CSV table of C-alpha atoms in Angstrom, one decimal:
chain,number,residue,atom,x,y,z
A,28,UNK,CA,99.4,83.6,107.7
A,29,UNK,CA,103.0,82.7,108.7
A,30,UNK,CA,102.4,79.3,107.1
A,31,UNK,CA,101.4,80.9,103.9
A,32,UNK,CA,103.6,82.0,100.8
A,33,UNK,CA,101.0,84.9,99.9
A,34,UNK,CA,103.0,88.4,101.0
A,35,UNK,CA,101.6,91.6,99.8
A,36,UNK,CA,103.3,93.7,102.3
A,37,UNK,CA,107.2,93.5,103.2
A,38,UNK,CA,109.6,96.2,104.6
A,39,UNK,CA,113.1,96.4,103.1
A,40,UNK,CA,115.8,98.7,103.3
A,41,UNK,CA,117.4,100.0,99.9
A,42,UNK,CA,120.6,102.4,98.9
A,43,UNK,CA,122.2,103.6,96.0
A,44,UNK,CA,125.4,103.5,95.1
A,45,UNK,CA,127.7,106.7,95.6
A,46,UNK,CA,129.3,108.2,93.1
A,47,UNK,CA,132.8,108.0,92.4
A,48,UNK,CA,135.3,110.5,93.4
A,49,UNK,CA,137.4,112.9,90.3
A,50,UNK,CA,140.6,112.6,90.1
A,51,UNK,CA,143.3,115.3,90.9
A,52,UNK,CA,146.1,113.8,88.4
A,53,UNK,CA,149.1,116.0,86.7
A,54,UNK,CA,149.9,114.3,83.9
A,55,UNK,CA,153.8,113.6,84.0
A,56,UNK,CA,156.3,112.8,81.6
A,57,UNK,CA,160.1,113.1,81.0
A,58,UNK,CA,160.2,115.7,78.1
A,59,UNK,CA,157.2,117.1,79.6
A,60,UNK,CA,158.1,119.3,82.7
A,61,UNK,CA,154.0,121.2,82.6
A,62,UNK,CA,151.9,118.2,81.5
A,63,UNK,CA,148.9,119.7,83.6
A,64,UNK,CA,145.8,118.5,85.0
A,65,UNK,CA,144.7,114.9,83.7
A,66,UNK,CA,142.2,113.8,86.4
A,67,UNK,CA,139.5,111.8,84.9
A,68,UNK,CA,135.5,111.8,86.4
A,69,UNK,CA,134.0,109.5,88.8
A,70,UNK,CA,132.1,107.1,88.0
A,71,UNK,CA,127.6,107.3,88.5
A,72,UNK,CA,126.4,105.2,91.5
A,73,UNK,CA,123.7,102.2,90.7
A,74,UNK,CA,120.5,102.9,90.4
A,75,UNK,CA,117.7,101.0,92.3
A,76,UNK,CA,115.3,99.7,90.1
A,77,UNK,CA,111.9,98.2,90.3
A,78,UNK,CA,110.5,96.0,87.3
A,79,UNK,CA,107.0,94.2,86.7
A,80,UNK,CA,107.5,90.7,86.5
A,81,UNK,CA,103.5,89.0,85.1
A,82,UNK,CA,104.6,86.1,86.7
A,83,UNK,CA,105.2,87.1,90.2
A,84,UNK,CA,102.1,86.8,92.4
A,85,UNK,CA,103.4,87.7,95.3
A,86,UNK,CA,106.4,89.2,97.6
A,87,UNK,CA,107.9,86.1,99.3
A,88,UNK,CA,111.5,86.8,97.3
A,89,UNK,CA,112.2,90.1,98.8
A,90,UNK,CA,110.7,88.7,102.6
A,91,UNK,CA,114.0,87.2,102.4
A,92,UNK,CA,115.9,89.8,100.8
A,93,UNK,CA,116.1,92.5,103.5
A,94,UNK,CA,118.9,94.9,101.9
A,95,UNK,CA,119.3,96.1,98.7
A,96,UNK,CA,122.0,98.0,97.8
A,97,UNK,CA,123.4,99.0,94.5
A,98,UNK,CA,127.3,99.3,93.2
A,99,UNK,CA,129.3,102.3,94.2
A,100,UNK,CA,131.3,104.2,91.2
A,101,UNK,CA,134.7,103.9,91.4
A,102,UNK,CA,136.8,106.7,91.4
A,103,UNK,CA,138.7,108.8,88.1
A,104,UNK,CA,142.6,108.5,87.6
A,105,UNK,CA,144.7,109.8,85.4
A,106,UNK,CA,144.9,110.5,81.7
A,107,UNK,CA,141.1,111.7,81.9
A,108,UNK,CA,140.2,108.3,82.9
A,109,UNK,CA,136.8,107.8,83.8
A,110,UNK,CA,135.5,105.7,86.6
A,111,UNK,CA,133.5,102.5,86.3
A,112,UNK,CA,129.7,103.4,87.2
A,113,UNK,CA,128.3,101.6,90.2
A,114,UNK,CA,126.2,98.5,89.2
A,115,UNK,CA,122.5,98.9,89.3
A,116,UNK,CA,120.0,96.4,91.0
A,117,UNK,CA,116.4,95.1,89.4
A,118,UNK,CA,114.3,94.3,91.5
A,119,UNK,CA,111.5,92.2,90.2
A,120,UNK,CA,108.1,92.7,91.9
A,121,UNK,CA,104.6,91.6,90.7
A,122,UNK,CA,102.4,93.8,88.4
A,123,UNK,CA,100.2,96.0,90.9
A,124,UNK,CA,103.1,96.7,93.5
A,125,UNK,CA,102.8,100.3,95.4
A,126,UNK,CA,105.6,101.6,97.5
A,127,UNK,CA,105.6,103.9,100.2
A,128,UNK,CA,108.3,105.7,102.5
A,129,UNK,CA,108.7,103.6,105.4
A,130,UNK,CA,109.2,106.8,108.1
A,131,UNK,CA,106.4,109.0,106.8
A,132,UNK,CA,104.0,106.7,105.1
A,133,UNK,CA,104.5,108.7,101.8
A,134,UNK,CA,103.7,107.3,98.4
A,135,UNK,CA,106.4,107.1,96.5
A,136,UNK,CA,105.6,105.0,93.3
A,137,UNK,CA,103.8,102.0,91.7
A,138,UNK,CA,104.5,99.1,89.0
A,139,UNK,CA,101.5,98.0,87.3
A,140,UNK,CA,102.7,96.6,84.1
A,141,UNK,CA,104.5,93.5,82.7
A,142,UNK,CA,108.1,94.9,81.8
A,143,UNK,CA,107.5,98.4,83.6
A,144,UNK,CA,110.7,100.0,85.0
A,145,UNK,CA,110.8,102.4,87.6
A,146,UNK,CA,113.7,103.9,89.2
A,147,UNK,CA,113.4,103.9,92.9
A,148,UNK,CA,116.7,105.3,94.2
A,149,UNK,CA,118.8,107.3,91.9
A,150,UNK,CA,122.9,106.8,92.5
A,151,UNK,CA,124.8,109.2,93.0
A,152,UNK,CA,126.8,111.3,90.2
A,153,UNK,CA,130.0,110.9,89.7
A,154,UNK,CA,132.6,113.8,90.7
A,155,UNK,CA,134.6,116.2,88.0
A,156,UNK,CA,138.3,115.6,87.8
A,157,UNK,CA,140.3,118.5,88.1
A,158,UNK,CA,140.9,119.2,84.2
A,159,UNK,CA,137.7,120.3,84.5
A,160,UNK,CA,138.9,123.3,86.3
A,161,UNK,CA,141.7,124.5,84.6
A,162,UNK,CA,141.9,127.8,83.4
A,163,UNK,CA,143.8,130.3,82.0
A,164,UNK,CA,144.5,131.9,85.4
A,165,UNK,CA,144.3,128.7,87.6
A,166,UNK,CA,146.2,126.5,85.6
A,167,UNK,CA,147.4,123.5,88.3
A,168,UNK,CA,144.0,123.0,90.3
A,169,UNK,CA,144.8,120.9,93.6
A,170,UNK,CA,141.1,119.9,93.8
A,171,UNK,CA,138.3,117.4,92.3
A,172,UNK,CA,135.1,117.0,93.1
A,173,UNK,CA,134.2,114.2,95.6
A,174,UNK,CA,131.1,112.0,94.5
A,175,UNK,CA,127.2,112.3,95.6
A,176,UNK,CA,126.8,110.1,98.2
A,177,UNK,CA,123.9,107.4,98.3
A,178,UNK,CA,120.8,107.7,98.9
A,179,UNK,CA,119.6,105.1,101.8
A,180,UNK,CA,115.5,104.5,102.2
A,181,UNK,CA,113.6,102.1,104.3
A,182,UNK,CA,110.6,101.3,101.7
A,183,UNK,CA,107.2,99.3,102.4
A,184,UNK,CA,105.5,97.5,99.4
A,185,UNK,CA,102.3,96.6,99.5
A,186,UNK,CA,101.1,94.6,96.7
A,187,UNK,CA,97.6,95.7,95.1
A,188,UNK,CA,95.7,92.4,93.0
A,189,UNK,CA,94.7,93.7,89.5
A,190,UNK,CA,91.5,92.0,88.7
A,191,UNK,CA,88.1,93.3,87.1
A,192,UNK,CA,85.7,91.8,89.6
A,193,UNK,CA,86.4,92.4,93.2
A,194,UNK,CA,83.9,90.8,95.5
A,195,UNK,CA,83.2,92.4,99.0
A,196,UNK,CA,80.7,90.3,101.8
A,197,UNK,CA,80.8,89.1,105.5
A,198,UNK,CA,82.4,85.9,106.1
A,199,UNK,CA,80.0,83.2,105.0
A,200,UNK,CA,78.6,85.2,102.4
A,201,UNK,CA,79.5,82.1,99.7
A,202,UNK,CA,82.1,84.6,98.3
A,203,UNK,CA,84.7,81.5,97.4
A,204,UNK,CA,81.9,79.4,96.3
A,205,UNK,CA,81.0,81.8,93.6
A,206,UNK,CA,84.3,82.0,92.6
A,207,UNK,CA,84.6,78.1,92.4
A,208,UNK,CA,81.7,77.5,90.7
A,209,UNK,CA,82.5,80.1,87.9
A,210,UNK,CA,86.0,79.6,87.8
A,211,UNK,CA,89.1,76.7,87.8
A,212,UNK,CA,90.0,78.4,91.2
A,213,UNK,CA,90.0,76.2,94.1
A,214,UNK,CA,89.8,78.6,97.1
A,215,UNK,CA,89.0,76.7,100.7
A,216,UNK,CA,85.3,76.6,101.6
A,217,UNK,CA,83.8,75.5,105.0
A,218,UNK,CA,81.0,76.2,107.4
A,219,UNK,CA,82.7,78.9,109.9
A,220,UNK,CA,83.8,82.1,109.4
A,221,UNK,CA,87.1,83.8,108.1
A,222,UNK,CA,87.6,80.6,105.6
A,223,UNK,CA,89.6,82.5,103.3
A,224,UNK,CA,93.1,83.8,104.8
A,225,UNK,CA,94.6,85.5,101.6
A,226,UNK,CA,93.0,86.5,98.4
A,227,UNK,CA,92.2,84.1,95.9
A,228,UNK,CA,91.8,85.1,91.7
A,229,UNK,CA,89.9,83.1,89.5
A,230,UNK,CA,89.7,83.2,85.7
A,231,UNK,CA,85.9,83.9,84.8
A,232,UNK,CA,84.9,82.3,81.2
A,233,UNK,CA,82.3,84.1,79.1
A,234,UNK,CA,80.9,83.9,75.7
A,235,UNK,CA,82.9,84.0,73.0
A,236,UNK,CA,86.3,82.6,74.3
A,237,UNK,CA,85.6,86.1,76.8
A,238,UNK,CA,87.0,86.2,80.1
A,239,UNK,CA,87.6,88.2,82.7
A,240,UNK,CA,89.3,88.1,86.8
A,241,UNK,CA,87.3,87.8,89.9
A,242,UNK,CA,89.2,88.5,93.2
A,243,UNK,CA,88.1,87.3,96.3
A,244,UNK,CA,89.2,88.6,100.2
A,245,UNK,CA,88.7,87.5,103.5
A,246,UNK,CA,85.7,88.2,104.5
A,247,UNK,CA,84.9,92.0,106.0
A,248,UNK,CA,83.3,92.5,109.4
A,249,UNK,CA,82.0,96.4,110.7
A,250,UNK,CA,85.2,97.9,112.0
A,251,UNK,CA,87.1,96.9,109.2
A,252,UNK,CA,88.6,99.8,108.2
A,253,UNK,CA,89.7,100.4,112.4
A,254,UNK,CA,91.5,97.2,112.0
A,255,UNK,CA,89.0,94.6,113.7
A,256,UNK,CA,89.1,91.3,111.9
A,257,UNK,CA,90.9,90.2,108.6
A,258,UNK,CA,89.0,92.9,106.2
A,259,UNK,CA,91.3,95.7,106.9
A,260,UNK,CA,94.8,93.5,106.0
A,261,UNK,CA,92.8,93.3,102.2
A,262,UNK,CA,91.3,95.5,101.7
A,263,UNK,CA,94.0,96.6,99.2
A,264,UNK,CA,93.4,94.4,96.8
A,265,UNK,CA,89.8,96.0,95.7
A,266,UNK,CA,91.3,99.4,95.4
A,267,UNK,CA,92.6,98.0,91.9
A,268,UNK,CA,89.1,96.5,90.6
A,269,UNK,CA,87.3,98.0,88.2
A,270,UNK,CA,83.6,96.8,89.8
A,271,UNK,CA,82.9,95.7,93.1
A,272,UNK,CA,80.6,93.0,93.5
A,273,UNK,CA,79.1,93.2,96.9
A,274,UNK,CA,77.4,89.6,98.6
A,275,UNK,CA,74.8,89.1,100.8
A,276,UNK,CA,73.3,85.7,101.5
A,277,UNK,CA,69.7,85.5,101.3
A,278,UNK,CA,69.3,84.6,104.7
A,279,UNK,CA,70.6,88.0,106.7
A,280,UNK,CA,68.3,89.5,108.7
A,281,UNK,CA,68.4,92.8,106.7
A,282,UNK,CA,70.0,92.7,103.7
A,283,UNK,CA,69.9,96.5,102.8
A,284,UNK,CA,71.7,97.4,106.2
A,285,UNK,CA,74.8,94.8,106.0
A,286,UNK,CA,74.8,96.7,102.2
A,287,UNK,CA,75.3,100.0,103.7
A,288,UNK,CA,77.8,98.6,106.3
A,289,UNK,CA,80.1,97.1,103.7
A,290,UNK,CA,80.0,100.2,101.8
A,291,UNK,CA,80.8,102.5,104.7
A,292,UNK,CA,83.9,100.0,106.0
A,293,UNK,CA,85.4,101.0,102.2
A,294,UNK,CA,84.3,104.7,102.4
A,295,UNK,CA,86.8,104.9,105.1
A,296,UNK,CA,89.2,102.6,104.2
A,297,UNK,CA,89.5,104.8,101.0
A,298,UNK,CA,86.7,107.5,100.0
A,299,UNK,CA,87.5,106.8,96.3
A,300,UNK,CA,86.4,103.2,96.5
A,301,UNK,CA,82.8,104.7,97.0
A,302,UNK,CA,82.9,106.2,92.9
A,303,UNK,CA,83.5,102.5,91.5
A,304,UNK,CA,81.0,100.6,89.9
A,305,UNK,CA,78.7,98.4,92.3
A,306,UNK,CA,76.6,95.5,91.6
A,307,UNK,CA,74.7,93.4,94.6
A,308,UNK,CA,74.5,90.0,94.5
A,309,UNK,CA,71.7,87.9,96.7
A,310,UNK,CA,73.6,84.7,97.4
A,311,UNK,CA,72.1,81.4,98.2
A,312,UNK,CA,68.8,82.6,96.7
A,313,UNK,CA,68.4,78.7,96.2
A,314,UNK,CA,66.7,79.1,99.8
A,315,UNK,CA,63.9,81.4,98.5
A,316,UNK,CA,60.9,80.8,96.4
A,317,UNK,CA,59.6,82.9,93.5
A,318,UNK,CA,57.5,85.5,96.2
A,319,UNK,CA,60.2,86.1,98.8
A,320,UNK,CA,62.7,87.1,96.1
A,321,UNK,CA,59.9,89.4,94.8
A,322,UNK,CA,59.2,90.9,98.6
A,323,UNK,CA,63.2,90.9,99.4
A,324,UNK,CA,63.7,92.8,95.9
A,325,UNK,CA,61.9,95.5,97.2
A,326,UNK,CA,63.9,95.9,99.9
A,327,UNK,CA,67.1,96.6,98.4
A,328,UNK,CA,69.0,99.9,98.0
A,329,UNK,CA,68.0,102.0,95.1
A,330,UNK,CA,70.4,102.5,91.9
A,331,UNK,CA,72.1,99.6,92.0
A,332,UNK,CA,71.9,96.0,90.0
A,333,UNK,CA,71.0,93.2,91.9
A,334,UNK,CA,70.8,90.0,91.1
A,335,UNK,CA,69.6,86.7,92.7
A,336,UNK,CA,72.0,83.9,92.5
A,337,UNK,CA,73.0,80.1,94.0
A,338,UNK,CA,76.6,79.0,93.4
A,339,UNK,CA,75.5,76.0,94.3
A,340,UNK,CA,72.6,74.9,92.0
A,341,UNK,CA,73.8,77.3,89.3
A,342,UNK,CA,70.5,80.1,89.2
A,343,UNK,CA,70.8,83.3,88.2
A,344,UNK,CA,75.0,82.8,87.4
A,345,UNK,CA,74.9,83.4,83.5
A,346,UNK,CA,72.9,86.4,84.4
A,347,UNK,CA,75.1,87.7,86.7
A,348,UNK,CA,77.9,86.8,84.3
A,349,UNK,CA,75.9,89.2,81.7
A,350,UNK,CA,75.6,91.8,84.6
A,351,UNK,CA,79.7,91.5,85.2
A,352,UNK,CA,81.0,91.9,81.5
A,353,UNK,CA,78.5,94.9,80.5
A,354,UNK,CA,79.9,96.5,84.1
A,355,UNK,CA,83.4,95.9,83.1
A,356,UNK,CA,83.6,96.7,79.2
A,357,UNK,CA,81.6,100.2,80.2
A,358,UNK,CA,84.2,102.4,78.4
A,359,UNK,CA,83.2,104.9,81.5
A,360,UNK,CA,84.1,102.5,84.0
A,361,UNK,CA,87.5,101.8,82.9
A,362,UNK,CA,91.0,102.6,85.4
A,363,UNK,CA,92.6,105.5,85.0
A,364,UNK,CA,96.3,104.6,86.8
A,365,UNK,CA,96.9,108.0,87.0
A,366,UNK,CA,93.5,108.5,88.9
A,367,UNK,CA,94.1,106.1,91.7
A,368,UNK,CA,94.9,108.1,94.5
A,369,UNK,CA,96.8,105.6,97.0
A,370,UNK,CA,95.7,106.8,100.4
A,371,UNK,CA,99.3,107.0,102.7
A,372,UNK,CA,99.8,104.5,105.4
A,373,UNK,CA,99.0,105.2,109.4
A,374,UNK,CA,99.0,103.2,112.0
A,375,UNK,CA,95.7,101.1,110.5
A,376,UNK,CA,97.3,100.2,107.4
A,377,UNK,CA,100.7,98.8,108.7
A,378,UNK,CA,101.6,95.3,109.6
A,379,UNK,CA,103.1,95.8,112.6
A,380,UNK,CA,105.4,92.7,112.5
A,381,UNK,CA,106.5,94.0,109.3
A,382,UNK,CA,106.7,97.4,110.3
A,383,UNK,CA,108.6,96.6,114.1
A,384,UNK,CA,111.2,95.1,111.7
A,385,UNK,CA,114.8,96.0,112.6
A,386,UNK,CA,117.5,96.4,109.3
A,387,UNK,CA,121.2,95.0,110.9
A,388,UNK,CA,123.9,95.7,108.9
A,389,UNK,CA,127.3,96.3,109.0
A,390,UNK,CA,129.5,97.8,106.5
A,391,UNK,CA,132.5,95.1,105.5
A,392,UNK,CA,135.8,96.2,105.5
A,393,UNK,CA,136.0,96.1,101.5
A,394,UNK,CA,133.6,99.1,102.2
A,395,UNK,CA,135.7,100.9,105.0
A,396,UNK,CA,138.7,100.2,102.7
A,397,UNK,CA,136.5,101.6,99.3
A,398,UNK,CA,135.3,105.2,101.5
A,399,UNK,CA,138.9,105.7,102.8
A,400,UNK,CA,140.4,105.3,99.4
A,401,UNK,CA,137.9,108.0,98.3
A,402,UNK,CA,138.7,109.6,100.7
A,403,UNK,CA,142.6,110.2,99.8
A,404,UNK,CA,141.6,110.8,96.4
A,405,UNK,CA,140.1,113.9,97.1
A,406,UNK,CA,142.2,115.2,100.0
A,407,UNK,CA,146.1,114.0,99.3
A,408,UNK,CA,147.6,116.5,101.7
A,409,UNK,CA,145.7,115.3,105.0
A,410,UNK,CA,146.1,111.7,104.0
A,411,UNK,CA,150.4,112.3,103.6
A,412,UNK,CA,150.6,111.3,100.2
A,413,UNK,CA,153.8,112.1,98.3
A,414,UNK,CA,153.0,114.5,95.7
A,415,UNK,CA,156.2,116.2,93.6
A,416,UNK,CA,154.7,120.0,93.2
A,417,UNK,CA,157.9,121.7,91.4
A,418,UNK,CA,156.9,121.0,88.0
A,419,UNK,CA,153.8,122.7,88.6
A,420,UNK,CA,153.6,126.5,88.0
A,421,UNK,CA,151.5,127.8,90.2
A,422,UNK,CA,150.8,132.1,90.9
A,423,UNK,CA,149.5,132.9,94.6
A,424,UNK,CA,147.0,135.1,92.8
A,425,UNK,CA,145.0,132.6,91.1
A,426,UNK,CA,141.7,131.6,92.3
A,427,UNK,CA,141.5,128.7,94.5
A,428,UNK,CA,138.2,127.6,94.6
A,429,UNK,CA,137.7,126.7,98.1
A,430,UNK,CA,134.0,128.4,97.6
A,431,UNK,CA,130.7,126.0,97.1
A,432,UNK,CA,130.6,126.7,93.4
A,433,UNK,CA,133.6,124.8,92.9
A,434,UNK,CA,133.1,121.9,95.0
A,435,UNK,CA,129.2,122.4,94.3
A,436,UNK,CA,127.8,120.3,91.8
A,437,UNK,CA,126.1,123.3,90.2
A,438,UNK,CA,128.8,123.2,87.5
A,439,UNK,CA,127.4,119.4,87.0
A,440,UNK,CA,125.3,119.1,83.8
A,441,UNK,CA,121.8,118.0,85.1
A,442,UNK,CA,121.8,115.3,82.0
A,443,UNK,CA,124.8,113.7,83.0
A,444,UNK,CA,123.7,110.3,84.9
C-alpha cells in the first residue's frame, strides 16, 4: 500500500481564521474638538471549505498537505473602516468523502456530489468598533470588541466509493475477473490470495447504451470486521452501494456457510449494510455440469437471487447483468444520503499510521507580529500607546462596560458572517 497512489483515509489538521479586532478610534480634526468614536469592525476569519471535485478519485493531494489554515481578518481603524475578511480555503476532495473528528471519532460531515460545498470550520466574526457603543450617556467608549478566535480541528477523511454494484467474496472468489470480463477495468488477477490491494471500479455496459458501476475490494476473510486481513481497511467502500453482490466460487466446500460468514463480517462492520439489497453469485460454475448446479441450488440460502456464472467462458453473465439493473433501478432500493448512518470510528476503523500521525507547526513571526498588533488594538493603555484624551468629554458616571455584555458577542447579529 505505500507504493500505491489510492488513499481513502488521511489525517490533517485544519483552522480558521480569527476574526479581526474593532477599532477604538476618535475621529480628530482641527475645527472639530468632539469628533467622537470612529472605530470601524473587524474583519470575518476564513472559512474552511470542503468541495466535490468528480474528478478526484482519491486523497493523495491532501497526504501531502498536512495543515490547512484559512486567513485571519484584519483588524478595523478609523473613519468606521472595516477590516479585510480572512481568506477562505477550498479544499477539493472526491465525491463520497466522510469526515470525522479526529479526538473523538465523531462524524462531522460528508461530500457526495460534484460541485457540493460544505463548510467545515467557520472563521471567526469580526469584533464591533467602538461607535457601536456610543450612547447618549457614554459618549467616548474606550473599548472595542476583540475578534472570535479560530477554530483549530484535527479531521480524518475517509473516502467512501460511490458505485451501484459492490461485490463482497473471499480472496479467490474471481471477484476482479468478473469485473474484467464485464467491464474496460483492468484490475490485477493471479492464483494466490489478497490479489487486489485497493478497490477497483469498472464501468458495466447494458442494453440500450445502459450502464452502471461495479466496485470491487480486497478480498474479506472471517474476522474482518476485528481487523484480521485486508477486508476491514474496505470495507467502506460498500457502505455507499446500492446492491451487494456477494461471490462464491463453485468449488467451496459449503457455499451456504461462507454466505452467512460474509454477511455477519458486514453485520458488524455496520448493522445497516444487512438492509441493502443482496444478490449471490456462484462463480466458476464453468466447473459444474447441468445436475450439480441443480443439487448445489438447493443448497443455497433462502430469499435471495442466485445466479450461476463463469467470467471466464462468459455463462450465465447477461443474466446476471439482467439480475444487477432490475436490483439497481428498484425505485425501493435507491440511497437515501440522508439515511446512511456513518458508524464513528474506534480503534478497528483507524489506520494507525495515519492516526499515530504527529501535526508540527510553528507559528512564524508574521503571526506573533499579526496577534500582538491585535493585541494593542484592543488594549492601548497596557501596550503604552500615546493616546491625547482632553478633547474627549467624558462624566465618571457613565457606564463603562467592563461587564460580559459589552465585550460579549451577544450584541453581535447572528446573520453577520
Amino acid at each position: 500500500m505505500a507504493e500505491s497512489n489510492f488513499i481513502d483515509y488521511v489525517k490533517i489538521l485544519c483552522r480558521s481564521g480569527k476574526g479581526g479586532a474593532g477599532s477604538r478610534h476618535f475621529y480628530r480634526a482641527k475645527y472639530v474638538p468632539k469628533g467622537g468614536p470612529d472605530g470601524g469592525d473587524g474583519g470575518r476569519g476564513g472559512h474552511i471549505i470542503l468541495k466535490g471535485n468528480r474528478n478526484m478519485w482519491t486523497l493523495l493531494p491532501l497526504k501531502y498537505r498536512r495543515h490547512i489554515f484559512a486567513g485571519n481578518g484584519q483588524s478595523g481603524s478609523g473613519g468606521r473602516s472595516f477590516g479585510k475578511d480572512g481568506d477562505d480555503v477550498v479544499v477539493e476532495v472526491p465525491c463520497g468523502t466522510v469526515v470525522f473528528d479526529a479526538e473523538t471519532g465523531e462524524y462531522l460531515c460528508e461530500v457526495t456530489d460534484d460541485g457540493q460545498e460544505v463548510k467545515l470550520l467557520r472563521g471567526g466574526r469580526g469584533g464591533l468598533g467602538n461607535w457601536h457603543f456610543k450612547s447618549a450617556t457614554n459618549r467616548t467608549p474606550r473599548y472595542a470588541q476583540p475578534g472570535e478566535p479560530a477554530v483549530e480541528r484535527s479531521v480524518v477523511l475517509e473516502l467512501k466509493m460511490l458505485a451501484d454494484v459492490g461485490l463482497v467474496g473471499f480472496p479467490n472468489a474471481g471477484k476482479s475477473t468478473l469485473l474484467s470480463a464485464v467491464s474496460a477495468a483492468e484490475p490485477k488477477i493471479a492464483d494466490y490470495p489478497f490479489t487486489t490491494m485497493e478497490p477497483q471500479l469498472g464501468i458495466v455496459s447494458y442494453r440500450d447504451n445502459r450502464s452502471f458501476v461495479m466496485a470491487d475490494i480486497p478480498g474479506i476473510i472471517e474476522g474482518a470486521s476485528e481487523g484480521k486481513g485486508l477486508g476491514l481497511r474496505f470495507l467502506r467502500h460498500i457502505e455507499r452501494n446500492a446492491v451487494l453482490l456477494f461471490m462464491v466460487p463453485a468449488d467451496a466446500d459449503d457455499i451456504a456457510a461462507e454466505y452467512e460468514i460474509l454477511l455477519n463480517e458486514l453485520r458488524k462492520f455496520n448493522p445497516q449494510l444487512e438492509d441493502k439489497q443482496r444478490l449471490l453469485a456462484i462463480s466458476k460454475s464453468d466447473l459444474l455440469d447441468d445436475e450439480l448446479r441443480e443439487e448445489i441450488a438447493k443448497t443455497l440460502p433462502e430469499g435471495v437471487p442466485h445466479v450461476f456464472i463463469s467470467a471466464v467462458t462468459g455463462y450465465g453473465i447477461t443474466e446476471l447483468k439482467d439480475m444487477l439493473w432490475g436490483a439497481i433501478t428498484d425505485e425501493s432500493n435507491r440511497i437515501d444520503n440522508s439515511d446512511i448512518i456513518h458508524r464513528p470510528l474506534d480503534g478497528h476503523h483507524r489506520v494507525r499510521e495515519e492516526d499515530e500521525f504527529i501535526f508540527e507547526y510553528e507559528r512564524t513571526p508574521e503571526e506573533e507580529e499579526q496577534e500582538a498588533e491585535d493585541l494593542r488594538s484592543i488594549h492601548p493603555d497596557e501596550w503604552g500607546e500615546d493616546i491625547d484624551w482632553d478633547d474627549a468629554e467624558i462624566d465618571d458616571d457613565d457606564d463603562v462596560a467592563d461587564d460580559d455584555e459589552a465585550f460579549g458577542y451577544e450584541a453581535i447579529n447572528d446573520d453577520r458572517q
